[in-house]
Protein backbone atom coordinates (compact mmCIF):
# COMPACT_ATOMS: atom_id res chain seq x y z
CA UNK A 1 -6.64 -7.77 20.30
CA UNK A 2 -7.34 -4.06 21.11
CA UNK A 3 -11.21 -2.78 20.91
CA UNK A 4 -12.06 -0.33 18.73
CA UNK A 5 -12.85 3.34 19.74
CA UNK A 6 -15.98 3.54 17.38
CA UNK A 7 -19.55 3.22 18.25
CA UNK A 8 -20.90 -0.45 17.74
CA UNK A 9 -24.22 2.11 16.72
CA UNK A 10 -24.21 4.74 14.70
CA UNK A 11 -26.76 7.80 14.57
CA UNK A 12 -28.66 7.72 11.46
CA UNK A 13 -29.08 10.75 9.26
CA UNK A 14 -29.36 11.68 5.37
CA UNK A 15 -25.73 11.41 4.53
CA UNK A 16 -25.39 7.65 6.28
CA UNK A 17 -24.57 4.91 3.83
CA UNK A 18 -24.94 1.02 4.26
CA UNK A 19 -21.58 0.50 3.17
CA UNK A 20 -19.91 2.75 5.67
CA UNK A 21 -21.91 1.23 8.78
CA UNK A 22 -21.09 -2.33 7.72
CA UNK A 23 -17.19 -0.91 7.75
CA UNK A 24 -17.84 0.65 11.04
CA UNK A 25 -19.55 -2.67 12.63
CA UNK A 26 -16.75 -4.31 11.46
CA UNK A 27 -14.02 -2.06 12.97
CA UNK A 28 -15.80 -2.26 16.20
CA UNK A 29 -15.35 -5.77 15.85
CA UNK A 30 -11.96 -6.70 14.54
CA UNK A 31 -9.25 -3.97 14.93
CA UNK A 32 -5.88 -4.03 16.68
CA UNK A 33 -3.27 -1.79 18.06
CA UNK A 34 -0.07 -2.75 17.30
CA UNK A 35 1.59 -1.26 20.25
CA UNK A 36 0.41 -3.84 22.37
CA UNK A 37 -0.14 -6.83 19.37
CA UNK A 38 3.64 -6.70 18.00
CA UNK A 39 6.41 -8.61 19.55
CA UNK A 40 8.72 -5.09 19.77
CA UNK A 41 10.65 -6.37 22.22
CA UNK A 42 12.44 -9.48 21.16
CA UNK A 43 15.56 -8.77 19.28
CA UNK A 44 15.80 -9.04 15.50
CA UNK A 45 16.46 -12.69 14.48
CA UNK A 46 18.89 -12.52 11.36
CA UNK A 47 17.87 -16.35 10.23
CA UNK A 48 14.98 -14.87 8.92
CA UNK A 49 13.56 -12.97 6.02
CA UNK A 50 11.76 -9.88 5.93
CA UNK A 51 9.37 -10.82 3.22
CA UNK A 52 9.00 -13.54 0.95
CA UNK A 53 12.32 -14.37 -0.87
CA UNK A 54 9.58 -14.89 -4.03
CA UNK A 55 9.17 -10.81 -3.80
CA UNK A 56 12.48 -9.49 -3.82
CA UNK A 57 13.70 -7.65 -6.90
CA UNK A 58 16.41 -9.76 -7.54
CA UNK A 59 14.59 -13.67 -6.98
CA UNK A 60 15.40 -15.33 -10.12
CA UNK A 61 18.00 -13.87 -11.37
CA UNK A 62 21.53 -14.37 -12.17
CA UNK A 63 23.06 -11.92 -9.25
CA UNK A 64 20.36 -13.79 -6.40
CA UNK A 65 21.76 -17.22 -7.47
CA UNK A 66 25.26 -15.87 -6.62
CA UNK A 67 24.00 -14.14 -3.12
CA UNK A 68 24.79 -16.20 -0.02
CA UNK A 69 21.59 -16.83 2.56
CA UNK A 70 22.54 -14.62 4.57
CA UNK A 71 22.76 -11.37 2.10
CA UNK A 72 19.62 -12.67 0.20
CA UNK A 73 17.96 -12.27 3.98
CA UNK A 74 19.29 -9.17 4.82
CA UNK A 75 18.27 -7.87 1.35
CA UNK A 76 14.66 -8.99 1.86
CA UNK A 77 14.85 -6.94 5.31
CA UNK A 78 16.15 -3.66 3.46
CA UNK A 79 13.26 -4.05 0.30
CA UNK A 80 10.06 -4.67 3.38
CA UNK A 81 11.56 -2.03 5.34
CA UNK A 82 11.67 0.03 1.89
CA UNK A 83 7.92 -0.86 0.79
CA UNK A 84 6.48 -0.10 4.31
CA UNK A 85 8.45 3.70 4.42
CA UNK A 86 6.53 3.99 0.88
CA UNK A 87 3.61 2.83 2.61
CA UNK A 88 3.89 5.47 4.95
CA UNK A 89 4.14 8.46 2.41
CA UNK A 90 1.12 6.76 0.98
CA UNK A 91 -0.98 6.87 3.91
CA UNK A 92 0.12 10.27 4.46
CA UNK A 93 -1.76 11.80 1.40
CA UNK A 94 -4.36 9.27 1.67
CA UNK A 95 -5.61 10.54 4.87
CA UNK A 96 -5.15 14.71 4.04
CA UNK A 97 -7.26 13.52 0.93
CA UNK A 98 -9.79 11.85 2.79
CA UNK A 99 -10.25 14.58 5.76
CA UNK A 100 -10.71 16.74 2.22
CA UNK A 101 -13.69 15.39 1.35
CA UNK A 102 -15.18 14.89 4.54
CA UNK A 103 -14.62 18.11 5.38
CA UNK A 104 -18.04 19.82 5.12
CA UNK A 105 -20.50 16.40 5.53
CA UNK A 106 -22.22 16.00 8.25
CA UNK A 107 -20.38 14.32 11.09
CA UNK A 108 -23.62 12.45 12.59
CA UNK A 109 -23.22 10.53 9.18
CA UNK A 110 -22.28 6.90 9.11
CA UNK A 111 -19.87 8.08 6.07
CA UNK A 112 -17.95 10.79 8.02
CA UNK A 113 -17.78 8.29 10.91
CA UNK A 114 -15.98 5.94 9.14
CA UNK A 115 -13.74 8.50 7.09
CA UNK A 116 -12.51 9.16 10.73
CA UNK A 117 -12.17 5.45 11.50
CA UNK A 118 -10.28 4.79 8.75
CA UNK A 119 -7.81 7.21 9.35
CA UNK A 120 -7.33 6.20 12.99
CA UNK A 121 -6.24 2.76 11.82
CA UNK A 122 -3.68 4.32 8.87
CA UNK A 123 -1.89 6.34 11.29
CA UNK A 124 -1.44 3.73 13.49
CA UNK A 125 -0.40 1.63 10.32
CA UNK A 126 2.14 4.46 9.82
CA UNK A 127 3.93 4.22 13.01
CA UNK A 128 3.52 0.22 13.04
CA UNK A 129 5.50 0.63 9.51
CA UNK A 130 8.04 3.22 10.96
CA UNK A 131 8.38 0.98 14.00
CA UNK A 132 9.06 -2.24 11.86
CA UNK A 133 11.24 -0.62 9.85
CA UNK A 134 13.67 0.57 12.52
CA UNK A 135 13.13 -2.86 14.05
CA UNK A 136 14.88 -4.78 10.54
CA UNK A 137 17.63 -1.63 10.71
CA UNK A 138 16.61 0.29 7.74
CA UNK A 139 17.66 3.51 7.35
CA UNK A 140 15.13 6.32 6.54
CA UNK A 141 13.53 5.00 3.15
CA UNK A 142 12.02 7.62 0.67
CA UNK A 143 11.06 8.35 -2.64
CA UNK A 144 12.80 10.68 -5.30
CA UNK A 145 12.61 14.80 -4.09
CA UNK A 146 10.68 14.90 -7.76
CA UNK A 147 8.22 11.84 -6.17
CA UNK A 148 7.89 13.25 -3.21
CA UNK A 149 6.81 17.00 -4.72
CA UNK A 150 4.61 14.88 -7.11
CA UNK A 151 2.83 13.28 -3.88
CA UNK A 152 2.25 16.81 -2.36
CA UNK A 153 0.40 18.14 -5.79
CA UNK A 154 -1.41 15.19 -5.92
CA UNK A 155 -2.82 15.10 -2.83
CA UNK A 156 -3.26 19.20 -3.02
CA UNK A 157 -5.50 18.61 -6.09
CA UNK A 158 -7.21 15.50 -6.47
CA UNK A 159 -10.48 14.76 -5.63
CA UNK A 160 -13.66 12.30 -6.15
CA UNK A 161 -12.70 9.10 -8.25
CA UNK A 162 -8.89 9.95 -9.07
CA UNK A 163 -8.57 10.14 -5.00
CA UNK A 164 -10.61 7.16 -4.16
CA UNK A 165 -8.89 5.02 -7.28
CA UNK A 166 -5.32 5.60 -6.65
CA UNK A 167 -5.97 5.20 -2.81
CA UNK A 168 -7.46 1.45 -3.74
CA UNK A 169 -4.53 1.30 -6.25
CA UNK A 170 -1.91 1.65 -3.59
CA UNK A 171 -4.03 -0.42 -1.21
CA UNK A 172 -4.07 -3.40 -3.36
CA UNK A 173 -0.57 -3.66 -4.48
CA UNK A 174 0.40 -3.85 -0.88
CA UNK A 175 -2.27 -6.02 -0.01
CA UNK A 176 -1.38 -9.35 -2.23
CA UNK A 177 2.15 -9.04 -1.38
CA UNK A 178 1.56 -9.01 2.38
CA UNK A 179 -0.88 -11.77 2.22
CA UNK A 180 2.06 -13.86 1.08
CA UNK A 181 4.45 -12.41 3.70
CA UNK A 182 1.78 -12.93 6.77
CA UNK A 183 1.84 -16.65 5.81
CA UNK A 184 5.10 -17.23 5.14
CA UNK A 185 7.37 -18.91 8.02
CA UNK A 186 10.48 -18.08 6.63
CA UNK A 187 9.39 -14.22 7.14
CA UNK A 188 10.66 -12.83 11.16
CA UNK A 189 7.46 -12.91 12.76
CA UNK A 190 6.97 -9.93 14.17
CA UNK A 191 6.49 -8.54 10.57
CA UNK A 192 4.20 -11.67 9.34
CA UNK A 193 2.25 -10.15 12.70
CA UNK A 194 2.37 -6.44 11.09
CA UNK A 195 1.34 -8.16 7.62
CA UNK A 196 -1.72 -9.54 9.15
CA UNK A 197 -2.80 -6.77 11.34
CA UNK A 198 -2.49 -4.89 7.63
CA UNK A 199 -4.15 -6.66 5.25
CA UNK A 200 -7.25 -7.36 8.39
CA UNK A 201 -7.68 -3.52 8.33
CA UNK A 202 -7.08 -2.79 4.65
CA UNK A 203 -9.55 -5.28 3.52
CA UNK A 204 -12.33 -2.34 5.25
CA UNK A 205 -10.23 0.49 3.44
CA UNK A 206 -10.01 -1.07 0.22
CA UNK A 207 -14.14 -2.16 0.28
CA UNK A 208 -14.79 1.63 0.73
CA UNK A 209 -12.46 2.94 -1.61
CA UNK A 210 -13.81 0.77 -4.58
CA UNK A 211 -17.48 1.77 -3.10
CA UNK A 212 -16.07 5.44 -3.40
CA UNK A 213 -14.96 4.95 -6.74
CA UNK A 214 -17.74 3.82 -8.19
CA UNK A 215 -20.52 5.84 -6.74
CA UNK A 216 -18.27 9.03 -7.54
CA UNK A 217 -17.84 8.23 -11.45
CA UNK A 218 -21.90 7.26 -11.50
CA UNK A 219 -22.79 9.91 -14.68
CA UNK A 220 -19.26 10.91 -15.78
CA UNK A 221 -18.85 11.81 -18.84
CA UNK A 222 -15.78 10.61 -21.11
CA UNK A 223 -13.68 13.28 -21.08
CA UNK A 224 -13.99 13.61 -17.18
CA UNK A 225 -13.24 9.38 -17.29
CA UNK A 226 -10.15 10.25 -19.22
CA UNK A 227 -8.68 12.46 -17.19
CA UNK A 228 -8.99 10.74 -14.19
CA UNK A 229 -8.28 7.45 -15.39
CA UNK A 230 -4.67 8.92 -16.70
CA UNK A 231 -3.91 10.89 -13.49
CA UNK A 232 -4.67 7.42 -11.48
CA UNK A 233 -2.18 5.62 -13.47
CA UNK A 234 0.48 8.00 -13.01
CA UNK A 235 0.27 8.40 -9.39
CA UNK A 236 -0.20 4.40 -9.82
CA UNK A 237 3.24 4.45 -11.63
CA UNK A 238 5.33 6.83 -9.50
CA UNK A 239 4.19 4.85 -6.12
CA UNK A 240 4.51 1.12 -7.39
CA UNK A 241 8.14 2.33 -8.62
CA UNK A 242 8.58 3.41 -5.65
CA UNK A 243 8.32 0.56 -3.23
CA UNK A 244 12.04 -0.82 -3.93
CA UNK A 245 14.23 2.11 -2.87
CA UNK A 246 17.59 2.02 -4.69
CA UNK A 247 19.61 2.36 -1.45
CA UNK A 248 18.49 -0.88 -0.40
CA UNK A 249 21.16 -3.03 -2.46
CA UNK A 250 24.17 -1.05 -1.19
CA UNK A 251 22.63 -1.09 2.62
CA UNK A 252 22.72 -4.94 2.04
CA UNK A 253 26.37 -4.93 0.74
CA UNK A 254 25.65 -5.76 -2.83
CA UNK A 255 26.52 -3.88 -5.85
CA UNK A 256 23.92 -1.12 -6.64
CA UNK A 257 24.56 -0.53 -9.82
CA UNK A 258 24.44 -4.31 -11.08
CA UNK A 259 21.63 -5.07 -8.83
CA UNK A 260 19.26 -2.37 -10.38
CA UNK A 261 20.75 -3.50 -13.96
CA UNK A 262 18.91 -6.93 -12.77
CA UNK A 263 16.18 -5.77 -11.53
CA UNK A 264 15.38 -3.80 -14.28
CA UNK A 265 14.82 -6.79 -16.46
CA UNK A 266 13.85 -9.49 -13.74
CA UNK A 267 10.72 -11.50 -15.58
CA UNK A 268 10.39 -12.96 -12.05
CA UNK A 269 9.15 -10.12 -10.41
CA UNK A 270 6.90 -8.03 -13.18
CA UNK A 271 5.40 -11.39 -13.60
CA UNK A 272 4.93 -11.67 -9.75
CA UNK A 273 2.63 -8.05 -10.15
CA UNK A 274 1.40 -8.63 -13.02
CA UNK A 275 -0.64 -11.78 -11.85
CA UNK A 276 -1.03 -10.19 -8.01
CA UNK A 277 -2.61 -7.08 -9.79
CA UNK A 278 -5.27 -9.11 -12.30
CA UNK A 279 -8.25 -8.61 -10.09
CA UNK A 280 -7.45 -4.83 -9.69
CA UNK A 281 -7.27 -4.48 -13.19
CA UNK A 282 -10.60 -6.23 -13.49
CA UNK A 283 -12.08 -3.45 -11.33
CA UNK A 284 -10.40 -0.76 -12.87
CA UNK A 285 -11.70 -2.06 -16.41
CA UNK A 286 -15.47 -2.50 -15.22
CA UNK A 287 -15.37 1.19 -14.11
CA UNK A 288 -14.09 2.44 -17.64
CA UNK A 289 -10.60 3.55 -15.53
CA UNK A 290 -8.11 1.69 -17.81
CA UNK A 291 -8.17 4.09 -20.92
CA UNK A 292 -5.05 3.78 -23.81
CA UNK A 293 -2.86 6.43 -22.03
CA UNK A 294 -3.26 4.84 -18.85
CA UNK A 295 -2.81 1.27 -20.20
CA UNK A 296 0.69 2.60 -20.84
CA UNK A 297 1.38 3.45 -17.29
CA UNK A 298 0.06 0.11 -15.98
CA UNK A 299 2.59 -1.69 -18.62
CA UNK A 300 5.60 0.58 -17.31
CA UNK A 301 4.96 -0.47 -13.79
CA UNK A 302 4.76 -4.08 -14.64
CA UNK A 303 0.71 -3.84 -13.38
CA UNK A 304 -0.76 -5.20 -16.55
C-alpha cells in the first residue's frame, strides 16, 4: 500500500473543521495507488465474472436462465466495465464541483486540504476505472449525448447541498454494489482488488459529503429544501439509469432489444437497489431531501 501525499498535521486556522482533519488523518493512513496495488499485468481470466452475477440486469429472469456460463460472464464483464465508465463521468463533475467551492477558502484550512485530497484519490479512481475497463475489453462506455449535456449544466450550476447530496447519492449506489463485488470469489480479482481500493477511499468521500450536506442545509428554508431536494433526485435518476449502458447486451452477443425488454421489468434487480439504497434514503429523509416530486424520481430509478 502506497503512502499518502498529505500532511499527517495540518495547520490550524478559522476555516479548519474536525471532520475534515479526521478525513485527512485517515488518508494519511490508509490510501493506495492502484498503479502499483492492481494486478495489470496478468491476462484477463474468462472463468470469471466481472461483478456479482446477483447484480446484473438480467439475474433472474427468463433470458439469464437461457444464457450459457460463459455469456452470463462475459455479460457481467460488459455491465462493471459499463458502471465504472459512469463512474468516471461522475467523478468528473464531482471534482469541477468541489474545486468550485473551494475556490476562494483559505488553503491553510483543514477543509480546503482535504477538498484537494479527495480529489487526488477520484482521479486516480478515474484512471483505475478506465484501466479496468480496458482490462475486461469494454469498449468506450457513456451515457446518452442528452445525459451527458445534462451532467455539464449540472455541474455548471449547482452548488451547496444539491452538490454535496447528489455527490453522496452517486457515492452510495456504487458503494453497496462494490462491497458485494470486493468479496465475491467468483468476481476476476483484479477488479474485487479495484472494488476494495474503492469503497476504502469512498467511505472518507461519502463521510464528508453527508457532513457537507447537512451543515449546508442548517437554516434553509422550504422552498430552498424543495428545490434542491428535486434537482438531487433528477441528477440521482439520470446517473443510476445510467450505470447499465445499452451497448453492453449486444457487446456480449445477446439480443439488445429483448435483453432491455427484461431488464426493464426484472423484480430481481430494482429489488436488489431498492434494499442496497434503504440507509441512503434514511439520510436523505432525516435532512428533509426526499420531498413528493423527488419521491417520484427515487421510484423511477428503482431507489425507493
Amino acid at each position: 500500500m502506497a503512502g499518502s501525499t498529505v500532511p499527517s498535521k495540518v495547520q490550524e486556522s478559522p476555516e479548519g473543521d474536525d471532520v475534515a482533519r479526521r478525513l485527512l488523518g485517515s488518508a494519511a493512513q490508509l490510501a493506495y495507488d492502484p498503479a502499483t496495488e492492481v494486478d495489470w499485468e496478468t491476462p484477463l481470466d474468462k472463468e470469471f465474472h466481472g461483478a456479482s452475477p446477483e447484480w446484473c440486469s438480467l439475474y433472474g429472469t427468463a433470458y439469464w436462465a437461457e444464457l450459457t456460463e460463459a455469456q452470463r460472464k462475459e455479460l457481467t464483464r460488459q455491465e462493471a466495465a459499463s458502471v465504472a465508465s459512469t463512474g468516471i463521468w461522475f467523478e468528473m463533475i464531482l471534482q469541477q464541483m468541489v474545486l468550485r467551492d473551494i475556490y476562494m477558502k483559505n488553503p491553510a484550512g483543514a477543509e480546503f486540504q482535504w477538498a484537494l485530497t479527495e480529489i487526488a484519490e477520484e482521479c486516480r479512481h478515474s484512471i483505475m476505472f478506465a484501466r479496468g475497463a480496458q482490462k475486461l475489453g469494454a469498449p468506450h462506455y457513456r451515457p446518452r449525448r442528452a445525459v451527458m449535456e445534462l451532467g455539464r449544466a449540472f455541474k455548471t450550476l449547482a452548488f451547496g447541498e444539491a452538490a454535496y447530496a447528489a455527490i453522496l447519492v452517486a457515492e452510495e449506489v456504487l458503494d453497496v454494489m462494490q462491497r458485494d463485488w470486493m468479496r465475491d470469489e467468483r468476481v476476476v480479482p483484479f477488479v474485487r482488488t479495484i472494488n476494495n481500493i474503492h469503497v476504502v477511499e469512498e467511505s472518507r468521500h461519502m463521510k464528508f459529503a453527508r457532513d457537507e450536506t447537512l451543515k449546508r442545509l442548517e437554516g434553509a428554508g422550504w422552498a430552498r429544501r424543495q428545490i434542491n431536494a428535486f434537482v438531487v433526485a433528477v441528477a440521482s435518476y439520470f446517473i443510476v439509469t445510467s450505470m447499465v449502458n445499452p451497448e453492453v447486451y449486444r457487446k456480449a452477443g445477446l439480443d439488445k432489444r429483448r435483453a432491455l425488454a427484461a431488464a426493464k421489468s426484472n423484480a430481481h434487480h430494482k429489488s436488489m437497489m431498492r434494499s442496497s439504497c434503504s440507509g441512503l434514503m434514511d439520510f436523505l429523509a432525516s435532512a428533509r431531501l426526499l420531498t413528493k416530486p423527488a419521491l417520484a424520481f427515487y421510484k423511477r430509478a428503482n431507489l425507493i
